[in-house]
Short mmCIF file of C-alpha atoms and ligand atoms in Angstrom, two decimals:
data_model
loop_
_atom_site.label_atom_id
_atom_site.label_comp_id
_atom_site.label_asym_id
_atom_site.label_seq_id
_atom_site.Cartn_x
_atom_site.Cartn_y
_atom_site.Cartn_z
CA MET H 1 -59.55 -0.81 -75.70
CA LYS H 2 -59.80 -0.54 -71.90
CA GLU H 3 -63.07 -1.07 -70.03
CA ARG H 4 -65.19 1.95 -69.25
CA VAL H 5 -64.91 3.10 -65.63
CA ILE H 6 -68.06 4.41 -63.97
CA ASP H 7 -67.12 7.25 -61.64
CA ASN H 8 -69.82 9.55 -60.39
CA SER H 9 -67.36 11.79 -58.63
CA TRP H 10 -67.30 13.33 -62.13
CA SER H 11 -71.00 14.21 -61.92
CA PHE H 12 -70.37 17.29 -59.78
CA VAL H 13 -73.88 17.26 -58.39
CA GLY H 14 -74.78 20.65 -56.95
CA ALA H 15 -71.57 22.31 -58.20
CA ASP H 16 -71.71 25.96 -59.22
CA THR H 17 -71.36 25.82 -62.99
CA LYS H 18 -71.68 29.60 -63.37
CA GLU H 19 -68.50 30.79 -61.68
CA PHE H 20 -66.34 33.48 -63.29
CA SER H 21 -67.30 34.25 -66.88
CA HIS H 22 -69.01 30.85 -67.27
CA ARG H 23 -72.27 32.64 -66.45
CA TYR H 24 -72.26 35.01 -69.43
CA HIS H 25 -74.60 33.22 -71.82
CA VAL H 26 -76.46 29.91 -71.98
CA TYR H 27 -75.75 27.59 -74.88
CA PRO H 28 -76.93 24.07 -75.75
CA ALA H 29 -74.88 21.17 -74.40
CA MET H 30 -72.34 23.32 -72.59
CA MET H 31 -69.51 21.50 -70.94
CA ILE H 32 -69.54 21.72 -67.18
CA PRO H 33 -66.52 23.81 -66.15
CA GLN H 34 -65.65 21.35 -63.39
CA ILE H 35 -65.01 18.64 -66.00
CA ALA H 36 -62.58 20.77 -67.98
CA ARG H 37 -60.98 21.91 -64.72
CA ARG H 38 -60.43 18.39 -63.43
CA LEU H 39 -59.25 17.08 -66.79
CA ILE H 40 -56.66 19.85 -66.93
CA ALA H 41 -55.60 19.27 -63.33
CA GLU H 42 -55.40 15.47 -63.45
CA TYR H 43 -54.80 14.44 -67.07
CA LYS H 44 -52.79 17.12 -68.82
CA PRO H 45 -49.52 15.74 -70.13
CA LYS H 46 -46.25 16.89 -68.54
CA ASN H 47 -45.04 20.30 -69.69
CA THR H 48 -48.41 21.35 -71.07
CA LYS H 49 -48.12 24.84 -72.51
CA PHE H 50 -50.97 24.87 -75.00
CA ILE H 51 -54.52 23.50 -74.91
CA PHE H 52 -56.87 23.41 -77.90
CA ASP H 53 -60.62 22.85 -78.30
CA PRO H 54 -61.74 21.95 -81.87
CA TYR H 55 -65.45 22.46 -80.95
CA CYS H 56 -65.09 25.30 -78.50
CA GLY H 57 -68.73 26.49 -78.42
CA THR H 58 -68.87 29.20 -75.79
CA GLY H 59 -65.34 28.57 -74.56
CA THR H 60 -65.62 26.56 -71.34
CA THR H 61 -62.28 24.84 -71.98
CA MET H 62 -60.52 28.11 -72.82
CA VAL H 63 -61.78 29.80 -69.66
CA GLU H 64 -60.57 26.85 -67.59
CA ALA H 65 -57.20 26.80 -69.38
CA LYS H 66 -56.87 30.49 -68.57
CA LEU H 67 -57.70 29.85 -64.90
CA ALA H 68 -54.96 27.19 -64.91
CA ASN H 69 -52.56 29.74 -66.45
CA ILE H 70 -52.13 27.81 -69.68
CA ASN H 71 -52.33 29.32 -73.18
CA SER H 72 -55.14 28.02 -75.34
CA ALA H 73 -57.17 28.33 -78.52
CA GLY H 74 -60.46 27.07 -79.85
CA THR H 75 -62.43 26.99 -83.06
CA ASP H 76 -66.15 26.96 -83.81
CA LEU H 77 -68.23 27.51 -86.93
CA ASN H 78 -71.02 29.34 -85.12
CA PRO H 79 -70.28 33.11 -85.07
CA MET H 80 -72.36 33.72 -81.94
CA ALA H 81 -70.50 31.00 -80.04
CA ARG H 82 -67.19 32.58 -81.05
CA LEU H 83 -68.33 35.98 -79.88
CA ILE H 84 -69.38 34.59 -76.49
CA SER H 85 -66.06 32.72 -76.20
CA LYS H 86 -64.05 35.83 -76.96
CA SER H 87 -65.92 37.82 -74.37
CA LYS H 88 -65.54 35.13 -71.70
CA ILE H 89 -61.76 35.02 -72.01
CA THR H 90 -61.22 38.79 -71.98
CA ASN H 91 -60.04 40.68 -68.91
CA TYR H 92 -61.97 43.88 -69.63
CA ASP H 93 -61.10 46.85 -67.47
CA LEU H 94 -63.84 46.79 -64.86
CA ASP H 95 -64.03 50.58 -64.41
CA LYS H 96 -64.59 51.08 -68.12
CA ILE H 97 -67.29 48.40 -68.17
CA LEU H 98 -69.05 50.13 -65.25
CA GLN H 99 -68.88 53.49 -67.03
CA TYR H 100 -70.35 52.02 -70.21
CA LYS H 101 -73.07 50.28 -68.23
CA ASP H 102 -74.07 53.58 -66.58
CA LEU H 103 -74.11 55.27 -69.97
CA LEU H 104 -76.40 52.60 -71.48
CA SER H 105 -78.58 52.68 -68.40
CA ASP H 106 -79.00 56.49 -68.61
CA LEU H 107 -79.66 56.42 -72.35
CA SER H 108 -82.28 53.66 -72.00
CA PHE H 109 -83.97 55.52 -69.15
CA ALA H 110 -84.27 58.62 -71.32
CA PHE H 111 -85.45 56.53 -74.28
CA SER H 112 -88.26 54.93 -72.28
CA PHE H 113 -89.75 58.41 -71.73
CA ASN H 114 -89.27 59.52 -75.28
CA PRO H 115 -89.09 56.49 -77.56
CA ILE H 116 -89.81 58.29 -80.81
CA ASP H 117 -86.65 59.28 -82.60
CA LYS H 118 -87.18 59.61 -86.33
CA ASN H 119 -83.46 59.30 -87.00
CA GLN H 120 -83.12 56.03 -85.13
CA LYS H 121 -81.92 53.14 -87.27
CA ILE H 122 -84.29 50.21 -86.78
CA ILE H 123 -82.72 46.80 -87.37
CA ASN H 124 -84.54 44.70 -89.93
CA PHE H 125 -84.20 41.18 -91.29
CA GLU H 126 -86.48 38.57 -92.79
CA ASN H 127 -89.26 37.53 -90.40
CA ILE H 128 -88.19 39.90 -87.64
CA ASN H 129 -91.84 40.77 -86.95
CA PHE H 130 -92.71 37.11 -86.70
CA TRP H 131 -90.26 36.68 -83.82
CA PHE H 132 -90.29 40.05 -82.02
CA PRO H 133 -92.87 42.48 -80.66
CA LYS H 134 -92.62 45.88 -82.42
CA LYS H 135 -91.75 47.67 -79.18
CA SER H 136 -88.89 45.25 -78.49
CA ILE H 137 -87.49 45.71 -82.00
CA ARG H 138 -87.21 49.45 -81.32
CA GLU H 139 -85.64 48.91 -77.90
CA LEU H 140 -83.17 46.26 -79.03
CA SER H 141 -82.21 48.42 -82.03
CA PHE H 142 -81.66 51.32 -79.67
CA LEU H 143 -79.35 49.25 -77.46
CA LEU H 144 -77.41 47.75 -80.37
CA ASN H 145 -76.94 51.14 -82.07
CA ASN H 146 -75.69 52.67 -78.85
CA ILE H 147 -73.30 49.80 -78.18
CA HIS H 148 -71.84 50.30 -81.66
CA GLU H 149 -71.77 54.09 -81.51
CA ASN H 150 -70.80 54.86 -77.93
CA ILE H 151 -68.66 51.97 -76.73
CA ASP H 152 -64.98 51.40 -77.49
CA ILE H 153 -64.69 48.56 -80.03
CA ASP H 154 -62.71 46.38 -77.58
CA TYR H 155 -65.57 46.55 -75.08
CA GLN H 156 -68.56 46.02 -77.35
CA ASP H 157 -68.63 42.20 -77.19
CA PHE H 158 -69.25 42.24 -73.45
CA PHE H 159 -72.50 44.14 -73.99
CA ILE H 160 -73.47 42.33 -77.18
CA VAL H 161 -73.33 39.02 -75.29
CA ALA H 162 -75.81 40.38 -72.73
CA LEU H 163 -77.95 41.73 -75.57
CA SER H 164 -77.93 38.33 -77.27
CA GLU H 165 -79.40 36.60 -74.23
CA THR H 166 -81.85 39.46 -73.80
CA LEU H 167 -83.18 39.27 -77.33
CA ARG H 168 -83.97 35.60 -76.92
CA GLU H 169 -85.92 36.36 -73.79
CA VAL H 170 -87.92 39.24 -75.26
CA SER H 171 -88.66 37.38 -78.49
CA TYR H 172 -91.75 35.24 -79.05
CA THR H 173 -89.67 32.06 -78.82
CA ARG H 174 -90.54 29.47 -76.26
CA ASN H 175 -87.54 30.02 -74.06
CA SER H 176 -87.63 26.61 -72.46
CA GLU H 177 -86.49 25.05 -75.75
CA PHE H 178 -83.28 25.35 -77.71
CA LYS H 179 -85.03 25.00 -81.05
CA LEU H 180 -86.97 27.96 -82.38
CA TYR H 181 -90.67 27.60 -81.67
CA ARG H 182 -93.06 30.49 -81.30
CA MET H 183 -95.16 30.75 -78.16
CA PRO H 184 -98.91 30.19 -78.51
CA LYS H 185 -101.03 33.16 -79.66
CA HIS H 186 -102.67 33.86 -76.31
CA LYS H 187 -99.22 34.15 -74.69
CA MET H 188 -97.98 36.42 -77.48
CA GLU H 189 -100.81 38.83 -76.79
CA GLN H 190 -99.76 39.13 -73.13
CA HIS H 191 -96.04 39.27 -73.91
CA ASN H 192 -94.76 42.68 -72.89
CA PRO H 193 -91.15 42.22 -71.80
CA ASP H 194 -89.07 44.87 -70.07
CA THR H 195 -86.18 44.85 -72.56
CA PHE H 196 -83.97 47.38 -70.79
CA GLY H 197 -84.54 45.82 -67.36
CA ILE H 198 -83.66 42.35 -68.63
CA PHE H 199 -80.59 43.66 -70.42
CA LEU H 200 -79.23 45.58 -67.43
CA ASN H 201 -79.81 42.61 -65.12
CA LYS H 202 -77.74 40.44 -67.41
CA VAL H 203 -75.02 43.07 -67.64
CA ASN H 204 -74.89 43.27 -63.83
CA ARG H 205 -74.80 39.49 -63.48
CA ASN H 206 -71.94 39.28 -65.99
CA ILE H 207 -70.03 42.10 -64.31
CA GLU H 208 -69.90 39.97 -61.15
CA GLY H 209 -68.41 37.15 -63.22
CA LEU H 210 -65.88 39.49 -64.79
CA GLU H 211 -64.86 40.77 -61.37
CA ALA H 212 -64.18 37.21 -60.21
CA LEU H 213 -62.25 36.46 -63.40
CA ASN H 214 -60.10 39.56 -63.08
CA GLU H 215 -59.38 38.80 -59.43
CA THR H 216 -57.69 35.53 -60.41
CA GLY H 217 -54.96 37.66 -61.99
CA THR H 218 -54.26 35.12 -64.74
CA ASN H 219 -52.83 36.47 -67.93
CA THR H 220 -52.56 34.02 -70.81
CA ASN H 221 -52.78 34.01 -74.60
CA VAL H 222 -56.15 32.83 -75.84
CA LYS H 223 -57.39 32.88 -79.41
CA VAL H 224 -60.68 31.98 -81.02
CA TYR H 225 -60.74 30.73 -84.64
CA ASP H 226 -63.36 29.83 -87.21
CA PHE H 227 -61.72 26.97 -89.11
CA ASN H 228 -63.19 23.54 -89.64
CA THR H 229 -60.99 20.67 -88.47
CA CYS H 230 -62.77 18.36 -90.94
CA PHE H 231 -60.78 20.12 -93.66
CA VAL H 232 -57.88 21.85 -91.92
CA GLU H 233 -54.99 20.55 -89.81
CA PRO H 234 -55.08 22.76 -86.71
CA LYS H 235 -51.31 22.97 -86.29
CA LYS H 236 -51.03 24.66 -89.70
CA VAL H 237 -53.30 27.50 -88.58
CA LEU H 238 -52.14 27.62 -84.98
CA ASN H 239 -48.48 27.50 -86.04
CA GLN H 240 -47.71 25.12 -83.24
CA GLU H 241 -48.32 21.59 -82.01
CA ILE H 242 -50.94 20.89 -79.38
CA ASP H 243 -50.17 19.44 -75.94
CA PHE H 244 -53.69 18.69 -74.78
CA ILE H 245 -57.21 18.76 -76.20
CA VAL H 246 -60.25 19.11 -73.97
CA THR H 247 -63.45 19.15 -75.97
CA SER H 248 -67.09 18.14 -76.19
CA PRO H 249 -67.90 17.50 -79.84
CA PRO H 250 -71.42 17.31 -81.21
CA TYR H 251 -72.78 13.77 -80.95
CA GLY H 252 -74.81 13.89 -84.15
CA ASP H 253 -75.92 16.27 -86.88
CA SER H 254 -77.81 19.40 -85.84
CA ARG H 255 -81.04 18.37 -87.51
CA THR H 256 -81.57 15.21 -85.47
CA THR H 257 -79.65 16.12 -82.30
CA VAL H 258 -78.74 19.57 -80.95
CA ALA H 259 -79.43 22.51 -83.28
CA TYR H 260 -76.65 24.92 -82.30
CA GLY H 261 -77.25 27.13 -85.34
CA GLN H 262 -80.97 27.34 -84.73
CA PHE H 263 -80.43 28.24 -81.09
CA SER H 264 -78.21 31.17 -82.12
CA ARG H 265 -80.09 32.17 -85.26
CA LEU H 266 -81.88 35.24 -83.94
CA SER H 267 -78.70 36.56 -82.31
CA ASN H 268 -76.72 35.97 -85.49
CA GLN H 269 -79.45 37.76 -87.49
CA TRP H 270 -79.43 40.77 -85.19
CA LEU H 271 -75.69 40.98 -85.65
CA GLY H 272 -76.11 40.90 -89.42
CA ILE H 273 -74.30 37.58 -89.91
CA GLU H 274 -74.80 36.39 -93.47
CA ASN H 275 -76.54 33.01 -93.87
CA ALA H 276 -77.48 32.98 -90.20
CA SER H 277 -80.22 30.45 -90.93
CA GLN H 278 -77.84 28.07 -92.71
CA ILE H 279 -75.31 27.44 -89.92
CA ASP H 280 -76.63 24.01 -88.97
CA ASN H 281 -75.97 22.83 -92.51
CA ILE H 282 -72.26 23.55 -92.26
CA LEU H 283 -71.75 21.88 -88.87
CA MET H 284 -70.65 18.25 -88.63
CA GLY H 285 -72.94 15.89 -90.51
CA GLY H 286 -74.90 18.87 -91.87
CA SER H 287 -74.29 18.32 -95.56
CA ARG H 288 -75.44 14.93 -96.73
CA LYS H 289 -73.75 12.72 -99.29
CA ASP H 290 -75.47 9.49 -100.31
CA ASP H 291 -72.43 7.50 -101.43
CA LEU H 292 -69.98 7.47 -98.58
CA THR H 293 -67.43 4.72 -98.65
CA THR H 294 -64.77 6.24 -96.43
CA PHE H 295 -66.13 5.64 -92.95
CA TYR H 296 -65.72 2.20 -91.45
CA THR H 297 -65.87 1.10 -87.83
CA GLU H 298 -65.00 -2.22 -86.27
CA TYR H 299 -65.96 -1.28 -82.69
CA ALA H 300 -69.47 -0.07 -83.56
CA LYS H 301 -70.08 -2.25 -86.61
CA GLU H 302 -73.01 -4.17 -85.16
CA GLU H 303 -74.88 -1.08 -84.00
CA LEU H 304 -74.54 0.65 -87.36
CA MET H 305 -75.66 -2.48 -89.22
CA GLN H 306 -78.73 -2.71 -86.98
CA ILE H 307 -79.67 0.89 -87.82
CA LYS H 308 -79.08 0.25 -91.53
CA GLU H 309 -81.46 -2.71 -91.41
CA ILE H 310 -84.17 -0.71 -89.67
CA ASP H 311 -83.90 2.54 -91.63
CA ASN H 312 -81.36 3.12 -94.38
CA LYS H 313 -82.05 6.86 -94.54
CA ARG H 314 -81.23 7.33 -90.87
CA PHE H 315 -78.16 5.13 -91.33
CA ILE H 316 -76.89 7.43 -94.09
CA GLU H 317 -77.37 10.44 -91.82
CA VAL H 318 -75.40 8.77 -89.04
CA GLU H 319 -72.70 7.71 -91.47
CA ASN H 320 -72.37 11.26 -92.81
CA PHE H 321 -71.86 12.59 -89.31
CA LEU H 322 -69.32 9.88 -88.47
CA ASN H 323 -67.46 10.50 -91.69
CA ASP H 324 -67.01 14.18 -90.74
CA TYR H 325 -66.05 13.10 -87.22
CA LYS H 326 -63.32 10.88 -88.65
CA LEU H 327 -61.98 13.61 -90.95
CA SER H 328 -61.80 15.95 -87.97
CA ILE H 329 -60.08 13.43 -85.68
CA ASP H 330 -57.50 12.56 -88.37
CA ASN H 331 -56.57 16.25 -88.70
CA VAL H 332 -56.60 16.85 -84.96
CA ALA H 333 -54.48 13.75 -84.29
CA ARG H 334 -51.78 14.94 -86.68
CA SER H 335 -51.53 18.20 -84.75
CA ILE H 336 -50.87 16.68 -81.32
CA ARG H 337 -47.26 16.44 -80.19
CA LYS H 338 -45.66 13.15 -79.14
CA ASN H 339 -47.01 12.08 -75.72
CA GLY H 340 -49.68 14.76 -76.05
CA ARG H 341 -53.20 13.82 -75.01
CA VAL H 342 -56.83 14.28 -75.96
CA ALA H 343 -59.92 14.26 -73.72
CA TYR H 344 -63.19 13.94 -75.67
CA VAL H 345 -66.42 14.24 -73.68
CA VAL H 346 -69.04 12.46 -75.79
CA GLY H 347 -72.65 11.31 -75.61
CA ASN H 348 -73.92 8.02 -76.99
CA ARG H 349 -77.22 8.86 -78.62
CA THR H 350 -79.92 6.42 -79.61
CA VAL H 351 -81.09 6.17 -83.21
CA LYS H 352 -84.09 3.97 -83.98
CA GLY H 353 -83.71 2.33 -80.58
CA VAL H 354 -80.03 1.48 -81.15
CA GLN H 355 -77.41 3.21 -79.03
CA ILE H 356 -74.37 4.38 -80.98
CA PRO H 357 -71.22 3.97 -78.87
CA LEU H 358 -69.51 7.19 -79.93
CA ASP H 359 -66.96 6.66 -77.14
CA TYR H 360 -65.81 3.37 -78.75
CA ILE H 361 -65.69 5.07 -82.14
CA THR H 362 -63.60 7.90 -80.66
CA VAL H 363 -61.14 5.38 -79.18
CA GLU H 364 -60.97 3.50 -82.49
CA LEU H 365 -60.36 6.61 -84.60
CA PHE H 366 -57.55 7.83 -82.34
CA GLU H 367 -56.03 4.32 -82.22
CA GLN H 368 -55.90 4.39 -86.02
CA ASN H 369 -53.82 7.55 -85.61
CA GLY H 370 -51.27 5.98 -83.26
CA PHE H 371 -52.87 6.87 -79.92
CA GLU H 372 -53.18 4.63 -76.86
CA HIS H 373 -56.37 4.46 -74.83
CA ILE H 374 -55.75 5.64 -71.27
CA THR H 375 -59.28 5.43 -69.90
CA THR H 376 -62.96 6.14 -70.51
CA ILE H 377 -64.72 7.62 -67.52
CA VAL H 378 -68.50 7.28 -67.44
CA ARG H 379 -70.41 9.97 -65.58
CA GLU H 380 -74.08 10.65 -65.08
CA ILE H 381 -75.40 13.99 -66.31
CA PRO H 382 -77.63 15.56 -63.72
CA ASN H 383 -77.50 19.22 -64.74
CA LYS H 384 -76.86 19.48 -68.42
CA ARG H 385 -79.55 21.32 -70.35
CA MET H 386 -80.20 19.17 -73.38
CA PRO H 387 -82.96 16.92 -74.67
CA LYS H 388 -82.81 13.72 -72.69
CA GLU H 389 -85.48 11.87 -74.54
CA ASN H 390 -86.58 11.49 -78.08
CA SER H 391 -88.89 9.20 -79.92
CA PRO H 392 -86.78 6.59 -81.69
CA THR H 393 -89.61 5.43 -83.88
CA ASN H 394 -91.40 8.73 -84.25
CA GLU H 395 -94.39 6.93 -82.76
CA LYS H 396 -96.29 9.10 -80.34
CA GLY H 397 -95.65 8.22 -76.72
CA LYS H 398 -92.85 5.80 -77.45
CA LYS H 399 -89.84 7.32 -75.88
CA SER H 400 -86.37 6.13 -75.18
CA SER H 401 -83.66 7.77 -73.18
CA THR H 402 -80.88 9.14 -75.37
CA MET H 403 -78.41 10.64 -72.94
CA ASN H 404 -78.18 9.45 -69.39
CA ASN H 405 -74.43 9.14 -69.30
CA GLU H 406 -71.51 11.01 -70.66
CA TYR H 407 -68.23 9.37 -71.61
CA ILE H 408 -64.87 11.03 -71.13
CA VAL H 409 -62.44 9.36 -73.51
CA ILE H 410 -58.76 10.01 -72.77
CA MET H 411 -56.05 8.98 -75.24
CA GLU H 412 -52.30 9.56 -75.55
CA LYS H 413 -50.21 9.87 -78.70
CA HIS H 414 -47.21 7.58 -79.11
C1 SAM I 501 -71.22 20.45 -77.56
S1 SAM I 501 -70.96 22.00 -78.32
C2 SAM I 501 -69.55 22.61 -77.47
C3 SAM I 501 -69.93 23.29 -76.21
C4 SAM I 501 -68.73 23.87 -75.46
N1 SAM I 501 -67.92 22.84 -74.88
C5 SAM I 501 -69.23 24.81 -74.39
O1 SAM I 501 -69.04 24.55 -73.21
O2 SAM I 501 -69.87 25.82 -74.74
C6 SAM I 501 -70.36 21.58 -79.90
C7 SAM I 501 -69.96 22.76 -80.78
O3 SAM I 501 -69.41 22.26 -81.99
C8 SAM I 501 -69.63 23.22 -83.00
N2 SAM I 501 -69.35 22.57 -84.29
C9 SAM I 501 -70.07 21.64 -84.96
N3 SAM I 501 -69.42 21.23 -86.05
C10 SAM I 501 -68.23 21.91 -86.07
C11 SAM I 501 -67.11 21.90 -86.93
N4 SAM I 501 -67.05 21.13 -88.01
N5 SAM I 501 -66.06 22.71 -86.63
C12 SAM I 501 -66.09 23.51 -85.52
N6 SAM I 501 -67.13 23.55 -84.68
C13 SAM I 501 -68.19 22.76 -84.94
C14 SAM I 501 -71.05 23.69 -82.77
O4 SAM I 501 -71.27 24.97 -83.32
C15 SAM I 501 -71.08 23.70 -81.22
O5 SAM I 501 -70.80 25.00 -80.74
#
């Protein structure tokens, strides 16, 4: 394994991370577009025709592949993330989008004067009143119904993405956090959000992104899937081998690291996704087995043994995640063509005060699959919205930094 190379030219301090359709919707632990862009420009193998992201989230890699005029695909188990991805890679006809926006704007204006319509279908799901003011439930239902009834099916996602961000903002959730927490009672009493105003602002903001995307004139094939690489070899679904992977995988299970499912739960519930509250359990490391014997690491052996000595339960959680990570990498590796490459952007989180070198583990797992390590670039993360600190011991006040650096691991298949 080669030494890590610290290179803060990869930090992109002050860069605009919301260009093009990258602005459509926030999401936890998004990849910075500039990283995907530079990886594609500087590290793609010769004759790259197809890029894949096995943890595509909201599609940063696919948007950047599109901007580079390269076909791509991605997969994610979170329905809301897939919907955002699909919307971000679509060249909607701008005139039609503007017409639909005007229609929704007129309808909402009329509704705000006469909000009582006995025939209106009000969306309902478990605990909806716990998370949303009554007035907002009516307004959001009105918008969603009109999107479904009055907008061409191929254009609905664009507006649903704006609605998804809106509903988070008008809900009683504390918006500064990715996990779902309700705001304190005194704030709830004063909470009177302007649902239609917020929604139309987001639509306008996203229209500017769409305009910029359309102006690039790129026209590529992009597809979003919902398969799990822990169990499926991507090339069998994609019907082709992969030239290059650019991805940022989770760095731990959702319960103890980033809760992607929880972040998207309300949106998934509004869209009627079944088991919306269970998504975190199906993500990597989400289902726990107590007797794992498959995962073994040489490069991170000491760290894992230290965690096992301190807290066996936490060790089992980590091992479950790493076991899924290995299954996924084995399947991904088999789908890369000869001399194809992978770029994994990973974080090394701290568990019980011990830092887990996920970058070493990534190198090791690809080496076991016949890959050679090209480099690991270390960059500082100045502008990524994710929890930087946690309490390793669960003792109040005792904090340790979990994520100051990010590691870009680049490997090539022999
Ligand atoms: C760090 S995020 C990716 C963010 C993405 N690069 C972006 O810019 O939006 C990791 C993603 O992995 C997804 N995920 C977790 N386990 C998965 C699995 N087994 N298969 C596919 N996706 C998974 C989560 O839903 C989450 O969206």
